[in-house]
Amino acid sequence: MNSHTTPTRPGRRLIRELLLVAGLFSVYKAGRTLSTGRTDEAFRNAARVWDAERALHLPGEGAVQRLLLHSDGVVHAANTYYAAVHFPATVLFLAWLYLRRPGHYLWTRRVLTVLTGAALALHLSFPLAPPRMLEAAHLVDTGQVYGPTVYRAAPDADTLANQFAAMPSLHFGWALMLALGMIAATRSRWRALWLLHPLATLLVVVGTANHYWVDAIVATLLLGAALLLVPRPAARPDATAEAVRGLPRPHRTAARADAPAAGPAPAAAPGPAPGGPEALPEAVRLLPVAAGGER
């Protein structure tokens, strides 16, 4: 083993992972821009989605937005959550798994890669204008009115983001994977509370009129498919050892009451083979002598 190169291996693995994740995210961001310029198709698809939701009797996105609009502070907090929590929370989640649960990190990274790749394919094949742009929805663009926002007012002038990539909602898909990943990687009795993050994200993306209900439903289906495709990580050795320690130990067989208290039992002398002449009673073997014959 080379002592000069061994300490650098963890650093190399970290750099490799950072480059891999950054590369995958760059490919996704670049791929999203390929569907720009399809404004008419995006609005036609938005009208179809809106009509389909009404036909399915899904609750209107406006009901959630009206709850936010009761207070400027609440709607501002929702916009901030949408703009500032999504990406940093995912990065911190992956960093914690990398440092503390490497097996779960690989599983999560692969699941997110499959989910994001499937989302990119859907963005390219089904451009969709968000509900804040749809006149039939009668919703407020809370980001532009109350701030903060990550989008420009004119979608065609936005060179940093493709605003016609509403389906699926990766805000919700990534948040749901964060919660499921933390539940799988931890043992706290309160770990189910991680589900509050995707719940809050769902209310935010719908209430700010950035996504339809269907966007979150499709993200959930794609995540479910990714979870089926990517094998779960193996159980951690410490968890297995803890489970084994918790099993009842077998009881030793009680010693016989008539057994000697101490000392090894004397070895038995080899006896005659069963059925031989030596096994006959002593009186039978002495019969010839008593009769005066020779033995």
PDB file of C-alpha atoms in Angstrom:
ATOM      1  CA  MET A   1       0.000   0.000   0.000  1.00  0.00           C
ATOM      2  CA  ASN A   2       1.366   3.381  -0.944  1.00  0.00           C
ATOM      3  CA  SER A   3       1.123   5.699   2.053  1.00  0.00           C
ATOM      4  CA  HIS A   4       1.459   8.732  -0.195  1.00  0.00           C
ATOM      5  CA  THR A   5      -1.603   7.981  -2.319  1.00  0.00           C
ATOM      6  CA  THR A   6      -3.937   6.297   0.174  1.00  0.00           C
ATOM      7  CA  PRO A   7      -5.012   9.482   2.051  1.00  0.00           C
ATOM      8  CA  THR A   8      -6.013  11.155  -1.221  1.00  0.00           C
ATOM      9  CA  ARG A   9      -8.525   8.467  -2.238  1.00  0.00           C
ATOM     10  CA  PRO A  10     -11.478   9.874  -0.236  1.00  0.00           C
ATOM     11  CA  GLY A  11     -10.740  13.295  -1.704  1.00  0.00           C
ATOM     12  CA  ARG A  12     -10.664  11.857  -5.205  1.00  0.00           C
ATOM     13  CA  ARG A  13     -13.967  10.090  -4.657  1.00  0.00           C
ATOM     14  CA  LEU A  14     -15.515  13.322  -3.418  1.00  0.00           C
ATOM     15  CA  ILE A  15     -14.245  15.292  -6.420  1.00  0.00           C
ATOM     16  CA  ARG A  16     -15.503  12.580  -8.748  1.00  0.00           C
ATOM     17  CA  GLU A  17     -18.962  12.663  -7.167  1.00  0.00           C
ATOM     18  CA  LEU A  18     -19.099  16.462  -7.313  1.00  0.00           C
ATOM     19  CA  LEU A  19     -18.151  16.442 -10.985  1.00  0.00           C
ATOM     20  CA  LEU A  20     -20.672  13.696 -11.720  1.00  0.00           C
ATOM     21  CA  VAL A  21     -23.566  15.434  -9.968  1.00  0.00           C
ATOM     22  CA  ALA A  22     -22.658  18.804 -11.472  1.00  0.00           C
ATOM     23  CA  GLY A  23     -22.386  17.226 -14.921  1.00  0.00           C
ATOM     24  CA  LEU A  24     -25.774  15.534 -14.648  1.00  0.00           C
ATOM     25  CA  PHE A  25     -27.404  18.747 -13.484  1.00  0.00           C
ATOM     26  CA  SER A  26     -25.770  20.714 -16.320  1.00  0.00           C
ATOM     27  CA  VAL A  27     -27.069  18.228 -18.864  1.00  0.00           C
ATOM     28  CA  TYR A  28     -30.544  18.574 -17.399  1.00  0.00           C
ATOM     29  CA  LYS A  29     -30.445  22.376 -17.456  1.00  0.00           C
ATOM     30  CA  ALA A  30     -29.142  22.396 -21.020  1.00  0.00           C
ATOM     31  CA  GLY A  31     -31.761  19.871 -22.108  1.00  0.00           C
ATOM     32  CA  ARG A  32     -34.600  21.956 -20.710  1.00  0.00           C
ATOM     33  CA  THR A  33     -33.689  24.838 -23.008  1.00  0.00           C
ATOM     34  CA  LEU A  34     -34.278  22.642 -26.057  1.00  0.00           C
ATOM     35  CA  SER A  35     -38.030  22.954 -25.615  1.00  0.00           C
ATOM     36  CA  THR A  36     -38.047  26.767 -25.657  1.00  0.00           C
ATOM     37  CA  GLY A  37     -39.762  28.495 -28.543  1.00  0.00           C
ATOM     38  CA  ARG A  38     -42.777  26.166 -28.427  1.00  0.00           C
ATOM     39  CA  THR A  39     -45.072  28.712 -26.802  1.00  0.00           C
ATOM     40  CA  ASP A  40     -48.251  27.864 -28.711  1.00  0.00           C
ATOM     41  CA  GLU A  41     -47.901  24.147 -27.985  1.00  0.00           C
ATOM     42  CA  ALA A  42     -47.201  24.868 -24.302  1.00  0.00           C
ATOM     43  CA  PHE A  43     -50.415  26.883 -23.951  1.00  0.00           C
ATOM     44  CA  ARG A  44     -52.485  24.281 -25.799  1.00  0.00           C
ATOM     45  CA  ASN A  45     -51.192  21.626 -23.420  1.00  0.00           C
ATOM     46  CA  ALA A  46     -51.956  23.902 -20.464  1.00  0.00           C
ATOM     47  CA  ALA A  47     -55.575  24.207 -21.584  1.00  0.00           C
ATOM     48  CA  ARG A  48     -55.801  20.422 -21.898  1.00  0.00           C
ATOM     49  CA  VAL A  49     -54.361  19.865 -18.433  1.00  0.00           C
ATOM     50  CA  TRP A  50     -56.696  22.457 -16.909  1.00  0.00           C
ATOM     51  CA  ASP A  51     -59.748  20.856 -18.533  1.00  0.00           C
ATOM     52  CA  ALA A  52     -58.611  17.379 -17.501  1.00  0.00           C
ATOM     53  CA  GLU A  53     -58.275  18.461 -13.868  1.00  0.00           C
ATOM     54  CA  ARG A  54     -61.766  19.900 -13.883  1.00  0.00           C
ATOM     55  CA  ALA A  55     -63.113  16.718 -15.476  1.00  0.00           C
ATOM     56  CA  LEU A  56     -61.421  14.698 -12.711  1.00  0.00           C
ATOM     57  CA  HIS A  57     -62.934  17.046 -10.097  1.00  0.00           C
ATOM     58  CA  LEU A  58     -59.538  17.879  -8.645  1.00  0.00           C
ATOM     59  CA  PRO A  59     -59.548  20.851  -6.260  1.00  0.00           C
ATOM     60  CA  GLY A  60     -58.817  24.130  -7.956  1.00  0.00           C
ATOM     61  CA  GLU A  61     -55.311  25.550  -7.567  1.00  0.00           C
ATOM     62  CA  GLY A  62     -56.984  28.863  -6.744  1.00  0.00           C
ATOM     63  CA  ALA A  63     -58.273  27.497  -3.436  1.00  0.00           C
ATOM     64  CA  VAL A  64     -54.696  27.073  -2.190  1.00  0.00           C
ATOM     65  CA  GLN A  65     -53.622  30.438  -3.559  1.00  0.00           C
ATOM     66  CA  ARG A  66     -56.445  32.261  -1.814  1.00  0.00           C
ATOM     67  CA  LEU A  67     -55.138  30.922   1.506  1.00  0.00           C
ATOM     68  CA  LEU A  68     -51.730  32.415   0.772  1.00  0.00           C
ATOM     69  CA  LEU A  69     -53.103  35.751  -0.379  1.00  0.00           C
ATOM     70  CA  HIS A  70     -54.728  36.420   2.996  1.00  0.00           C
ATOM     71  CA  SER A  71     -51.370  37.759   4.182  1.00  0.00           C
ATOM     72  CA  ASP A  72     -48.520  39.446   2.326  1.00  0.00           C
ATOM     73  CA  GLY A  73     -46.079  37.831   4.725  1.00  0.00           C
ATOM     74  CA  VAL A  74     -47.410  34.343   4.035  1.00  0.00           C
ATOM     75  CA  VAL A  75     -47.304  34.686   0.277  1.00  0.00           C
ATOM     76  CA  HIS A  76     -43.825  36.197   0.467  1.00  0.00           C
ATOM     77  CA  ALA A  77     -42.692  33.265   2.603  1.00  0.00           C
ATOM     78  CA  ALA A  78     -44.164  30.847   0.056  1.00  0.00           C
ATOM     79  CA  ASN A  79     -42.287  32.555  -2.780  1.00  0.00           C
ATOM     80  CA  THR A  80     -39.088  32.414  -0.740  1.00  0.00           C
ATOM     81  CA  TYR A  81     -39.612  28.717  -0.025  1.00  0.00           C
ATOM     82  CA  TYR A  82     -40.083  28.061  -3.740  1.00  0.00           C
ATOM     83  CA  ALA A  83     -37.001  30.045  -4.733  1.00  0.00           C
ATOM     84  CA  ALA A  84     -34.540  29.309  -1.933  1.00  0.00           C
ATOM     85  CA  VAL A  85     -35.301  25.938  -0.336  1.00  0.00           C
ATOM     86  CA  HIS A  86     -35.626  23.467  -3.209  1.00  0.00           C
ATOM     87  CA  PHE A  87     -32.037  23.253  -4.477  1.00  0.00           C
ATOM     88  CA  PRO A  88     -30.083  23.950  -1.232  1.00  0.00           C
ATOM     89  CA  ALA A  89     -32.149  21.378   0.677  1.00  0.00           C
ATOM     90  CA  THR A  90     -31.391  18.731  -1.945  1.00  0.00           C
ATOM     91  CA  VAL A  91     -27.662  19.537  -1.873  1.00  0.00           C
ATOM     92  CA  LEU A  92     -27.516  19.336   1.937  1.00  0.00           C
ATOM     93  CA  PHE A  93     -29.478  16.084   1.844  1.00  0.00           C
ATOM     94  CA  LEU A  94     -27.030  14.486  -0.618  1.00  0.00           C
ATOM     95  CA  ALA A  95     -24.012  15.795   1.307  1.00  0.00           C
ATOM     96  CA  TRP A  96     -25.297  14.322   4.591  1.00  0.00           C
ATOM     97  CA  LEU A  97     -25.941  10.959   2.964  1.00  0.00           C
ATOM     98  CA  TYR A  98     -22.496  10.966   1.343  1.00  0.00           C
ATOM     99  CA  LEU A  99     -20.796  11.562   4.700  1.00  0.00           C
ATOM    100  CA  ARG A 100     -23.001   9.464   6.984  1.00  0.00           C
ATOM    101  CA  ARG A 101     -24.827   6.884   4.825  1.00  0.00           C
ATOM    102  CA  PRO A 102     -22.725   6.108   1.706  1.00  0.00           C
ATOM    103  CA  GLY A 103     -24.922   3.199   0.647  1.00  0.00           C
ATOM    104  CA  HIS A 104     -28.061   5.306   0.839  1.00  0.00           C
ATOM    105  CA  TYR A 105     -26.252   8.107  -0.987  1.00  0.00           C
ATOM    106  CA  LEU A 106     -25.571   5.908  -4.028  1.00  0.00           C
ATOM    107  CA  TRP A 107     -29.163   4.668  -4.000  1.00  0.00           C
ATOM    108  CA  THR A 108     -30.555   8.204  -3.746  1.00  0.00           C
ATOM    109  CA  ARG A 109     -28.257   9.604  -6.413  1.00  0.00           C
ATOM    110  CA  ARG A 110     -29.297   6.878  -8.831  1.00  0.00           C
ATOM    111  CA  VAL A 111     -32.989   7.343  -8.080  1.00  0.00           C
ATOM    112  CA  LEU A 112     -32.741  11.112  -8.580  1.00  0.00           C
ATOM    113  CA  THR A 113     -30.838  10.571 -11.832  1.00  0.00           C
ATOM    114  CA  VAL A 114     -33.546   8.282 -13.201  1.00  0.00           C
ATOM    115  CA  LEU A 115     -36.291  10.653 -12.028  1.00  0.00           C
ATOM    116  CA  THR A 116     -34.619  13.741 -13.491  1.00  0.00           C
ATOM    117  CA  GLY A 117     -33.869  11.983 -16.787  1.00  0.00           C
ATOM    118  CA  ALA A 118     -37.497  10.915 -17.123  1.00  0.00           C
ATOM    119  CA  ALA A 119     -38.607  14.466 -16.271  1.00  0.00           C
ATOM    120  CA  LEU A 120     -36.326  15.893 -18.950  1.00  0.00           C
ATOM    121  CA  ALA A 121     -37.814  13.549 -21.542  1.00  0.00           C
ATOM    122  CA  LEU A 122     -41.297  14.725 -20.567  1.00  0.00           C
ATOM    123  CA  HIS A 123     -40.250  18.383 -20.656  1.00  0.00           C
ATOM    124  CA  LEU A 124     -39.073  17.926 -24.229  1.00  0.00           C
ATOM    125  CA  SER A 125     -42.065  15.926 -25.417  1.00  0.00           C
ATOM    126  CA  PHE A 126     -44.791  17.818 -23.545  1.00  0.00           C
ATOM    127  CA  PRO A 127     -44.051  21.545 -23.072  1.00  0.00           C
ATOM    128  CA  LEU A 128     -46.489  23.006 -20.576  1.00  0.00           C
ATOM    129  CA  ALA A 129     -47.207  26.574 -19.525  1.00  0.00           C
ATOM    130  CA  PRO A 130     -47.672  26.928 -15.741  1.00  0.00           C
ATOM    131  CA  PRO A 131     -51.090  27.927 -14.371  1.00  0.00           C
ATOM    132  CA  ARG A 132     -49.873  31.465 -13.569  1.00  0.00           C
ATOM    133  CA  MET A 133     -49.748  32.053 -17.359  1.00  0.00           C
ATOM    134  CA  LEU A 134     -53.121  30.502 -18.158  1.00  0.00           C
ATOM    135  CA  GLU A 135     -55.916  33.051 -18.441  1.00  0.00           C
ATOM    136  CA  ALA A 136     -58.610  30.469 -17.778  1.00  0.00           C
ATOM    137  CA  ALA A 137     -57.097  29.759 -14.346  1.00  0.00           C
ATOM    138  CA  HIS A 138     -57.453  33.374 -13.132  1.00  0.00           C
ATOM    139  CA  LEU A 139     -54.433  32.990 -10.843  1.00  0.00           C
ATOM    140  CA  VAL A 140     -51.906  35.531  -9.626  1.00  0.00           C
ATOM    141  CA  ASP A 141     -48.219  35.306 -10.491  1.00  0.00           C
ATOM    142  CA  THR A 142     -47.222  35.681  -6.859  1.00  0.00           C
ATOM    143  CA  GLY A 143     -43.526  35.776  -7.641  1.00  0.00           C
ATOM    144  CA  GLN A 144     -43.855  38.833  -9.886  1.00  0.00           C
ATOM    145  CA  VAL A 145     -46.397  40.616  -7.660  1.00  0.00           C
ATOM    146  CA  TYR A 146     -45.034  39.916  -4.182  1.00  0.00           C
ATOM    147  CA  GLY A 147     -41.511  38.567  -4.799  1.00  0.00           C
ATOM    148  CA  PRO A 148     -39.072  37.027  -4.710  1.00  0.00           C
ATOM    149  CA  THR A 149     -39.113  35.240  -8.059  1.00  0.00           C
ATOM    150  CA  VAL A 150     -36.681  33.113 -10.022  1.00  0.00           C
ATOM    151  CA  TYR A 151     -38.335  33.824 -13.379  1.00  0.00           C
ATOM    152  CA  ARG A 152     -38.453  36.834 -15.647  1.00  0.00           C
ATOM    153  CA  ALA A 153     -41.780  38.414 -16.490  1.00  0.00           C
ATOM    154  CA  ALA A 154     -41.376  37.582 -20.196  1.00  0.00           C
ATOM    155  CA  PRO A 155     -40.791  33.820 -20.676  1.00  0.00           C
ATOM    156  CA  ASP A 156     -39.168  34.303 -24.092  1.00  0.00           C
ATOM    157  CA  ALA A 157     -36.555  36.630 -22.560  1.00  0.00           C
ATOM    158  CA  ASP A 158     -35.677  34.207 -19.761  1.00  0.00           C
ATOM    159  CA  THR A 159     -32.308  32.681 -20.687  1.00  0.00           C
ATOM    160  CA  LEU A 160     -31.740  31.015 -17.310  1.00  0.00           C
ATOM    161  CA  ALA A 161     -34.883  28.899 -17.048  1.00  0.00           C
ATOM    162  CA  ASN A 162     -37.428  27.255 -19.298  1.00  0.00           C
ATOM    163  CA  GLN A 163     -40.793  28.385 -17.969  1.00  0.00           C
ATOM    164  CA  PHE A 164     -42.655  25.937 -20.212  1.00  0.00           C
ATOM    165  CA  ALA A 165     -41.331  22.872 -18.363  1.00  0.00           C
ATOM    166  CA  ALA A 166     -44.021  22.633 -15.698  1.00  0.00           C
ATOM    167  CA  MET A 167     -44.656  18.893 -15.973  1.00  0.00           C
ATOM    168  CA  PRO A 168     -43.541  17.098 -13.913  1.00  0.00           C
ATOM    169  CA  SER A 169     -42.788  19.187 -10.847  1.00  0.00           C
ATOM    170  CA  LEU A 170     -39.241  18.342  -9.837  1.00  0.00           C
ATOM    171  CA  HIS A 171     -39.703  20.676  -6.882  1.00  0.00           C
ATOM    172  CA  PHE A 172     -42.147  18.127  -5.523  1.00  0.00           C
ATOM    173  CA  GLY A 173     -40.389  15.017  -6.859  1.00  0.00           C
ATOM    174  CA  TRP A 174     -37.050  15.889  -5.299  1.00  0.00           C
ATOM    175  CA  ALA A 175     -38.704  16.935  -2.032  1.00  0.00           C
ATOM    176  CA  LEU A 176     -40.552  13.619  -1.827  1.00  0.00           C
ATOM    177  CA  MET A 177     -37.330  11.687  -2.478  1.00  0.00           C
ATOM    178  CA  LEU A 178     -35.599  13.715   0.242  1.00  0.00           C
ATOM    179  CA  ALA A 179     -38.247  12.664   2.730  1.00  0.00           C
ATOM    180  CA  LEU A 180     -38.214   9.008   1.679  1.00  0.00           C
ATOM    181  CA  GLY A 181     -34.420   8.942   1.707  1.00  0.00           C
ATOM    182  CA  MET A 182     -34.195  10.354   5.221  1.00  0.00           C
ATOM    183  CA  ILE A 183     -36.848   7.944   6.455  1.00  0.00           C
ATOM    184  CA  ALA A 184     -34.910   5.025   4.969  1.00  0.00           C
ATOM    185  CA  ALA A 185     -31.506   6.195   6.246  1.00  0.00           C
ATOM    186  CA  THR A 186     -32.453   7.064   9.832  1.00  0.00           C
ATOM    187  CA  ARG A 187     -33.998   5.211  12.760  1.00  0.00           C
ATOM    188  CA  SER A 188     -35.598   8.028  14.727  1.00  0.00           C
ATOM    189  CA  ARG A 189     -39.181   7.471  15.838  1.00  0.00           C
ATOM    190  CA  TRP A 190     -39.927  10.967  14.441  1.00  0.00           C
ATOM    191  CA  ARG A 191     -38.498  10.345  10.972  1.00  0.00           C
ATOM    192  CA  ALA A 192     -41.967  10.333   9.388  1.00  0.00           C
ATOM    193  CA  LEU A 193     -42.027  14.090  10.000  1.00  0.00           C
ATOM    194  CA  TRP A 194     -39.731  14.446   6.986  1.00  0.00           C
ATOM    195  CA  LEU A 195     -42.899  14.063   4.908  1.00  0.00           C
ATOM    196  CA  LEU A 196     -43.819  17.593   5.969  1.00  0.00           C
ATOM    197  CA  HIS A 197     -41.215  18.881   3.506  1.00  0.00           C
ATOM    198  CA  PRO A 198     -42.901  17.488   0.365  1.00  0.00           C
ATOM    199  CA  LEU A 199     -46.299  18.462   1.784  1.00  0.00           C
ATOM    200  CA  ALA A 200     -45.164  22.074   2.248  1.00  0.00           C
ATOM    201  CA  THR A 201     -43.539  21.997  -1.189  1.00  0.00           C
ATOM    202  CA  LEU A 202     -46.777  20.788  -2.774  1.00  0.00           C
ATOM    203  CA  LEU A 203     -48.789  23.609  -1.208  1.00  0.00           C
ATOM    204  CA  VAL A 204     -46.148  26.142  -2.243  1.00  0.00           C
ATOM    205  CA  VAL A 205     -45.793  25.098  -5.893  1.00  0.00           C
ATOM    206  CA  VAL A 206     -49.572  25.009  -6.318  1.00  0.00           C
ATOM    207  CA  GLY A 207     -50.326  28.126  -4.269  1.00  0.00           C
ATOM    208  CA  THR A 208     -47.766  30.228  -6.148  1.00  0.00           C
ATOM    209  CA  ALA A 209     -49.339  29.044  -9.440  1.00  0.00           C
ATOM    210  CA  ASN A 210     -46.108  27.534 -10.688  1.00  0.00           C
ATOM    211  CA  HIS A 211     -47.522  24.018 -11.034  1.00  0.00           C
ATOM    212  CA  TYR A 212     -50.782  22.128 -11.480  1.00  0.00           C
ATOM    213  CA  TRP A 213     -51.880  19.292  -9.219  1.00  0.00           C
ATOM    214  CA  VAL A 214     -51.222  16.933 -12.120  1.00  0.00           C
ATOM    215  CA  ASP A 215     -47.566  18.011 -12.220  1.00  0.00           C
ATOM    216  CA  ALA A 216     -47.091  16.662  -8.703  1.00  0.00           C
ATOM    217  CA  ILE A 217     -49.056  13.484  -9.488  1.00  0.00           C
ATOM    218  CA  VAL A 218     -46.871  12.742 -12.508  1.00  0.00           C
ATOM    219  CA  ALA A 219     -43.714  13.424 -10.472  1.00  0.00           C
ATOM    220  CA  THR A 220     -44.921  10.906  -7.864  1.00  0.00           C
ATOM    221  CA  LEU A 221     -45.530   8.258 -10.526  1.00  0.00           C
ATOM    222  CA  LEU A 222     -42.100   8.791 -12.075  1.00  0.00           C
ATOM    223  CA  LEU A 223     -40.462   8.596  -8.655  1.00  0.00           C
ATOM    224  CA  GLY A 224     -42.321   5.375  -7.923  1.00  0.00           C
ATOM    225  CA  ALA A 225     -41.033   3.887 -11.182  1.00  0.00           C
ATOM    226  CA  ALA A 226     -37.472   4.986 -10.349  1.00  0.00           C
ATOM    227  CA  LEU A 227     -37.713   3.382  -6.906  1.00  0.00           C
ATOM    228  CA  LEU A 228     -38.801   0.126  -8.520  1.00  0.00           C
ATOM    229  CA  LEU A 229     -35.893   0.201 -10.972  1.00  0.00           C
ATOM    230  CA  VAL A 230     -33.099   1.082  -8.543  1.00  0.00           C
ATOM    231  CA  PRO A 231     -32.302  -1.604  -5.911  1.00  0.00           C
ATOM    232  CA  ARG A 232     -32.561  -0.582  -2.277  1.00  0.00           C
ATOM    233  CA  PRO A 233     -29.281  -0.341  -0.306  1.00  0.00           C
ATOM    234  CA  ALA A 234     -28.280  -3.281   1.854  1.00  0.00           C
ATOM    235  CA  ALA A 235     -28.862  -3.126   5.590  1.00  0.00           C
ATOM    236  CA  ARG A 236     -26.092  -1.368   7.512  1.00  0.00           C
ATOM    237  CA  PRO A 237     -23.759  -3.684   9.510  1.00  0.00           C
ATOM    238  CA  ASP A 238     -24.382  -1.773  12.723  1.00  0.00           C
ATOM    239  CA  ALA A 239     -28.134  -2.163  12.317  1.00  0.00           C
ATOM    240  CA  THR A 240     -27.731  -5.890  11.684  1.00  0.00           C
ATOM    241  CA  ALA A 241     -25.510  -6.336  14.738  1.00  0.00           C
ATOM    242  CA  GLU A 242     -27.984  -4.411  16.880  1.00  0.00           C
ATOM    243  CA  ALA A 243     -30.816  -6.620  15.667  1.00  0.00           C
ATOM    244  CA  VAL A 244     -28.817  -9.753  16.475  1.00  0.00           C
ATOM    245  CA  ARG A 245     -27.994  -8.457  19.959  1.00  0.00           C
ATOM    246  CA  GLY A 246     -31.680  -7.951  20.570  1.00  0.00           C
ATOM    247  CA  LEU A 247     -32.516 -11.624  19.985  1.00  0.00           C
ATOM    248  CA  PRO A 248     -32.998 -13.857  23.083  1.00  0.00           C
ATOM    249  CA  ARG A 249     -29.993 -16.007  23.913  1.00  0.00           C
ATOM    250  CA  PRO A 250     -30.468 -19.803  24.146  1.00  0.00           C
ATOM    251  CA  HIS A 251     -30.458 -21.239  27.699  1.00  0.00           C
ATOM    252  CA  ARG A 252     -27.795 -23.734  28.635  1.00  0.00           C
ATOM    253  CA  THR A 253     -28.966 -27.263  29.481  1.00  0.00           C
ATOM    254  CA  ALA A 254     -29.258 -27.694  33.230  1.00  0.00           C
ATOM    255  CA  ALA A 255     -26.683 -30.042  34.778  1.00  0.00           C
ATOM    256  CA  ARG A 256     -27.930 -33.415  36.049  1.00  0.00           C
ATOM    257  CA  ALA A 257     -28.460 -33.604  39.817  1.00  0.00           C
ATOM    258  CA  ASP A 258     -26.496 -36.876  40.154  1.00  0.00           C
ATOM    259  CA  ALA A 259     -23.526 -35.677  38.095  1.00  0.00           C
ATOM    260  CA  PRO A 260     -20.222 -35.157  39.974  1.00  0.00           C
ATOM    261  CA  ALA A 261     -19.734 -31.615  41.202  1.00  0.00           C
ATOM    262  CA  ALA A 262     -16.263 -31.182  39.775  1.00  0.00           C
ATOM    263  CA  GLY A 263     -13.609 -32.973  37.835  1.00  0.00           C
ATOM    264  CA  PRO A 264     -13.788 -34.688  34.518  1.00  0.00           C
ATOM    265  CA  ALA A 265     -15.544 -37.996  34.258  1.00  0.00           C
ATOM    266  CA  PRO A 266     -13.150 -40.989  34.120  1.00  0.00           C
ATOM    267  CA  ALA A 267     -12.701 -42.453  30.708  1.00  0.00           C
ATOM    268  CA  ALA A 268     -14.511 -45.760  30.283  1.00  0.00           C
ATOM    269  CA  ALA A 269     -12.322 -48.786  29.696  1.00  0.00           C
ATOM    270  CA  PRO A 270     -12.850 -50.474  26.393  1.00  0.00           C
ATOM    271  CA  GLY A 271     -15.265 -53.297  26.947  1.00  0.00           C
ATOM    272  CA  PRO A 272     -15.734 -56.553  25.110  1.00  0.00           C
ATOM    273  CA  ALA A 273     -17.642 -56.677  21.947  1.00  0.00           C
ATOM    274  CA  PRO A 274     -21.329 -57.386  22.489  1.00  0.00           C
ATOM    275  CA  GLY A 275     -22.302 -60.965  21.964  1.00  0.00           C
ATOM    276  CA  GLY A 276     -18.784 -62.484  22.574  1.00  0.00           C
ATOM    277  CA  PRO A 277     -18.031 -65.343  24.983  1.00  0.00           C
ATOM    278  CA  GLU A 278     -16.812 -62.906  27.583  1.00  0.00           C
ATOM    279  CA  ALA A 279     -20.335 -61.593  27.844  1.00  0.00           C
ATOM    280  CA  LEU A 280     -21.580 -64.950  29.281  1.00  0.00           C
ATOM    281  CA  PRO A 281     -22.235 -65.189  33.012  1.00  0.00           C
ATOM    282  CA  GLU A 282     -19.270 -66.259  35.166  1.00  0.00           C
ATOM    283  CA  ALA A 283     -21.022 -69.461  36.307  1.00  0.00           C
ATOM    284  CA  VAL A 284     -21.521 -70.652  32.718  1.00  0.00           C
ATOM    285  CA  ARG A 285     -17.859 -70.062  31.854  1.00  0.00           C
ATOM    286  CA  LEU A 286     -16.731 -72.171  34.904  1.00  0.00           C
ATOM    287  CA  LEU A 287     -18.903 -75.204  34.060  1.00  0.00           C
ATOM    288  CA  PRO A 288     -16.092 -77.178  32.346  1.00  0.00           C
ATOM    289  CA  VAL A 289     -13.776 -76.685  35.378  1.00  0.00           C
ATOM    290  CA  ALA A 290     -16.438 -77.856  37.820  1.00  0.00           C
ATOM    291  CA  ALA A 291     -16.977 -80.975  35.706  1.00  0.00           C
ATOM    292  CA  GLY A 292     -13.278 -81.896  35.850  1.00  0.00           C
ATOM    293  CA  GLY A 293     -12.547 -81.057  32.250  1.00  0.00           C
ATOM    294  CA  GLU A 294      -9.961 -78.727  30.871  1.00  0.00           C
ATOM    295  CA  ARG A 295     -10.648 -75.200  30.260  1.00  0.00           C
TER     296      ARG A 295
END
